[in-house]
CSV table of C-alpha atoms in Angstrom, one decimal:
chain,number,residue,atom,x,y,z
A,50,MET,CA,-20.6,-5.7,-7.4
A,51,LEU,CA,-22.1,-3.4,-9.8
A,52,ASP,CA,-18.2,-2.3,-11.3
A,53,THR,CA,-18.1,1.1,-8.6
A,54,ASN,CA,-15.1,3.2,-9.3
A,55,SER,CA,-13.0,4.2,-6.3
A,56,TYR,CA,-10.6,7.0,-6.5
A,57,LEU,CA,-7.2,7.1,-4.4
A,58,TYR,CA,-5.9,10.6,-4.0
A,59,GLU,CA,-2.3,11.2,-3.1
A,60,ALA,CA,-1.8,15.1,-2.6
A,61,PRO,CA,1.5,17.0,-2.9
A,62,SER,CA,1.4,17.2,0.9
A,63,GLY,CA,1.2,13.3,1.1
A,64,ALA,CA,-2.6,13.2,2.3
A,65,ARG,CA,-4.1,10.0,1.0
A,66,ILE,CA,-7.8,10.7,0.6
A,67,LEU,CA,-9.7,7.7,-1.1
A,68,PHE,CA,-12.9,8.7,-2.7
A,69,ASP,CA,-16.0,6.1,-2.3
A,70,ALA,CA,-15.7,2.5,-0.5
A,71,PRO,CA,-17.0,0.0,-3.1
A,72,GLN,CA,-17.3,-3.9,-2.3
A,73,GLY,CA,-13.6,-4.6,-2.6
A,74,ALA,CA,-12.2,-1.2,-2.0
A,75,TYR,CA,-11.4,-3.0,1.4
A,76,GLN,CA,-9.1,-5.5,0.6
A,77,ALA,CA,-7.8,-3.4,-2.4
A,78,TYR,CA,-6.5,-0.6,0.1
A,79,LEU,CA,-6.0,-3.1,2.9
A,80,ASP,CA,-1.9,-2.2,2.6
A,81,GLU,CA,-2.3,1.5,2.0
A,82,ARG,CA,-2.7,4.2,4.2
A,83,ILE,CA,-6.0,6.3,3.9
A,84,ASP,CA,-6.1,9.6,5.7
A,85,ALA,CA,-9.6,10.3,4.4
A,86,LEU,CA,-12.7,8.6,3.3
A,87,VAL,CA,-14.7,10.8,1.2
A,88,LEU,CA,-18.1,9.8,-0.5
A,89,THR,CA,-19.6,10.8,-3.4
A,90,HIS,CA,-23.2,9.7,-2.5
A,91,GLY,CA,-24.4,6.9,-0.2
A,92,HIS,CA,-25.7,4.3,-2.2
A,93,PHE,CA,-24.6,0.9,-1.4
A,94,ASP,CA,-22.7,0.2,-4.4
A,95,HIS,CA,-20.7,3.4,-3.3
A,96,VAL,CA,-20.4,2.5,0.4
A,97,ALA,CA,-20.5,-1.2,0.8
A,98,ASP,CA,-16.8,-1.2,2.3
A,99,ALA,CA,-16.8,2.3,4.2
A,100,ALA,CA,-17.4,1.0,7.7
A,101,ALA,CA,-14.2,-1.9,7.2
A,102,LEU,CA,-12.2,0.7,5.6
A,103,ILE,CA,-12.8,3.2,8.4
A,104,ALA,CA,-12.4,1.3,11.4
A,105,SER,CA,-9.0,-0.6,9.7
A,106,HIS,CA,-7.3,2.6,9.0
A,107,GLY,CA,-9.0,4.8,11.7
A,108,CYS,CA,-9.7,7.3,9.5
A,109,PRO,CA,-12.3,10.4,9.3
A,110,SER,CA,-15.4,9.9,6.9
A,111,TYR,CA,-17.0,12.8,4.7
A,112,CYS,CA,-20.2,12.8,3.0
A,113,HIS,CA,-23.3,15.3,2.6
A,114,VAL,CA,-26.0,15.2,5.7
A,115,ASP,CA,-28.6,13.4,3.2
A,116,THR,CA,-26.1,10.7,3.2
A,117,VAL,CA,-26.4,10.1,7.0
A,118,PRO,CA,-29.4,8.1,7.0
A,119,MET,CA,-28.2,5.6,3.9
A,120,VAL,CA,-25.2,4.6,6.0
A,121,THR,CA,-26.2,4.9,9.5
A,122,ASP,CA,-29.2,2.4,9.4
A,123,ARG,CA,-28.6,-1.0,8.4
A,124,ASP,CA,-31.8,-1.7,6.9
A,125,PHE,CA,-32.3,1.5,4.9
A,126,PHE,CA,-32.0,-0.1,1.6
A,127,ARG,CA,-34.2,-2.9,2.5
A,128,ARG,CA,-36.9,-0.4,3.1
A,129,TRP,CA,-36.7,0.4,-0.2
A,130,GLY,CA,-37.6,-2.6,-1.4
A,131,PHE,CA,-33.6,-3.6,-2.4
A,132,GLU,CA,-32.4,-6.9,-0.9
A,133,LEU,CA,-29.3,-5.2,0.5
A,134,GLU,CA,-27.7,-4.2,3.9
A,135,ILE,CA,-24.5,-2.8,4.9
A,136,GLU,CA,-22.4,-2.4,7.5
A,137,PRO,CA,-23.8,0.9,9.6
A,138,PHE,CA,-21.5,3.9,10.4
A,139,THR,CA,-21.4,7.6,11.7
A,140,PRO,CA,-19.7,9.9,9.4
A,141,THR,CA,-17.1,12.6,11.0
A,142,HIS,CA,-17.6,15.2,8.5
A,143,LEU,CA,-20.3,16.5,7.0
A,144,LEU,CA,-20.2,18.3,3.6
A,145,GLU,CA,-22.2,21.0,1.5
A,146,GLU,CA,-21.4,22.9,-1.5
A,147,SER,CA,-18.9,25.4,-1.2
A,148,PRO,CA,-16.0,26.6,-3.3
A,149,LEU,CA,-13.5,26.0,-0.5
A,150,VAL,CA,-13.5,22.9,1.8
A,151,GLU,CA,-10.6,20.9,3.4
A,152,VAL,CA,-10.1,17.2,4.2
A,153,ALA,CA,-7.2,16.0,5.6
A,154,GLY,CA,-5.1,19.6,4.8
A,155,VAL,CA,-6.2,19.1,1.3
A,156,SER,CA,-8.3,21.8,-0.3
A,157,MET,CA,-11.1,21.3,-3.1
A,158,GLN,CA,-14.2,22.6,-4.4
A,159,THR,CA,-17.3,20.9,-3.8
A,160,PHE,CA,-20.5,20.8,-6.2
A,161,HIS,CA,-24.1,19.6,-5.0
A,162,VAL,CA,-25.7,17.9,-7.9
A,163,PRO,CA,-28.7,15.8,-6.8
A,164,GLY,CA,-30.9,14.3,-9.4
A,165,HIS,CA,-29.1,10.8,-9.2
A,166,SER,CA,-29.6,10.9,-5.6
A,167,PRO,CA,-30.4,14.2,-3.2
A,168,ASP,CA,-26.8,14.0,-2.0
A,169,SER,CA,-24.6,13.9,-4.8
A,170,LEU,CA,-21.5,16.0,-4.6
A,171,CYS,CA,-19.0,16.3,-6.9
A,172,TYR,CA,-15.4,17.2,-5.9
A,173,TYR,CA,-13.2,19.3,-8.2
A,174,PHE,CA,-9.6,19.9,-7.7
A,175,LYS,CA,-8.6,23.1,-9.5
A,176,ASP,CA,-5.0,23.3,-10.0
A,177,GLU,CA,-4.7,19.3,-11.5
A,178,GLY,CA,-8.1,20.0,-13.8
A,179,VAL,CA,-9.7,16.9,-12.0
A,180,LEU,CA,-13.8,16.3,-11.1
A,181,VAL,CA,-14.3,13.3,-8.6
A,182,GLY,CA,-17.8,13.1,-10.3
A,183,GLY,CA,-19.7,10.2,-8.4
A,184,ASP,CA,-22.3,8.8,-10.4
A,185,VAL,CA,-23.5,12.4,-11.4
A,186,LEU,CA,-22.0,12.7,-15.2
A,187,PHE,CA,-20.6,9.5,-17.0
A,188,CYS,CA,-18.8,9.2,-20.5
A,189,GLY,CA,-21.2,9.2,-22.6
A,190,GLY,CA,-24.2,9.4,-20.1
A,191,VAL,CA,-25.7,10.3,-16.7
A,192,GLY,CA,-26.7,8.5,-13.3
A,193,ARG,CA,-29.7,7.3,-13.7
A,194,TRP,CA,-32.7,9.0,-11.7
A,195,ASP,CA,-35.1,6.1,-11.4
A,196,LEU,CA,-34.0,5.4,-7.8
A,197,PRO,CA,-35.7,6.9,-4.8
A,198,GLY,CA,-35.2,10.1,-4.9
A,199,GLY,CA,-33.8,10.6,-8.2
A,200,ASN,CA,-35.1,13.5,-10.6
A,201,GLY,CA,-33.6,13.3,-14.4
A,202,GLU,CA,-34.7,17.5,-14.7
A,203,GLN,CA,-33.0,18.3,-11.5
A,204,LEU,CA,-29.8,15.9,-12.8
A,205,PHE,CA,-29.6,17.4,-16.3
A,206,GLN,CA,-30.0,21.4,-14.7
A,207,GLY,CA,-27.5,20.8,-12.4
A,208,ILE,CA,-24.9,19.2,-14.4
A,209,LYS,CA,-25.3,22.3,-17.1
A,210,ALA,CA,-25.9,24.6,-14.3
A,211,LYS,CA,-23.0,23.4,-12.0
A,212,LEU,CA,-20.4,21.5,-13.7
A,213,PHE,CA,-20.6,22.3,-17.7
A,214,PRO,CA,-18.8,25.8,-16.7
A,215,LEU,CA,-15.8,24.5,-15.8
A,216,PRO,CA,-12.9,24.4,-18.0
A,217,GLY,CA,-13.6,21.9,-21.2
A,218,ASN,CA,-10.2,20.0,-20.0
A,219,VAL,CA,-10.9,19.1,-16.9
A,220,ILE,CA,-10.9,15.5,-16.2
A,221,VAL,CA,-14.2,13.7,-15.0
A,222,LEU,CA,-13.4,10.3,-13.0
A,223,PRO,CA,-16.9,9.1,-12.5
A,224,GLY,CA,-18.3,6.6,-10.5
A,225,HIS,CA,-19.1,3.9,-13.0
A,226,GLY,CA,-16.9,3.4,-16.5
A,227,PRO,CA,-13.9,5.5,-17.9
A,228,ALA,CA,-12.9,9.0,-17.5
A,229,THR,CA,-13.9,11.9,-19.9
A,230,THR,CA,-13.6,15.4,-19.7
A,231,ILE,CA,-16.3,18.3,-19.4
A,232,GLY,CA,-15.4,19.6,-23.2
A,233,ARG,CA,-16.7,15.9,-24.6
A,234,GLU,CA,-19.7,15.5,-22.6
A,235,LYS,CA,-20.8,19.1,-23.0
A,236,SER,CA,-20.6,18.7,-26.9
A,237,GLU,CA,-21.4,15.0,-27.1
A,238,ASN,CA,-23.4,13.5,-24.3
A,239,PRO,CA,-26.6,12.3,-26.0
A,240,PHE,CA,-28.8,13.1,-22.4
A,241,LEU,CA,-27.4,16.8,-22.2
A,242,GLN,CA,-27.7,18.4,-25.5
A,243,VAL,CA,-30.1,21.4,-26.1
């Protein structure tokens, strides 16, 4: 619907973790094995196919606690004035910011970076040098902050304090648009210059 990205991570152990479930993800991953679904945040364009994926793959789901109202209530987005509804589901695991979390036997670091959405989590794979960033940081941009629960200053501060200390060569896989690097955004992103 909004050209939302979804990423399938296959760990050296063989575990397969899907990050986000936009519209079309169910069909795209129908014949794939999914061991876990991990959400960057609960906005409708990132969770549209989540219930169907969870049901078809029988996989656990992971998200921030503030994502729960968005995905368990069919009419959540309607109450905010959007003519949208999702098939509700109940997440099986709640995550928060942590230097180490384990999903399907795979270790990663989580950063809670609200501002686009109160529940935004970024997932960092240190050994691979990859950050799954959701709608926090884009190539040349940041997530919009004019939606309910958004806060531009909180978003900018969170990126600078939590993501910019990462090595410059870390690849950022955003929720929309092409990949970028921490170094590029730190030096060129017009929203984040001092």
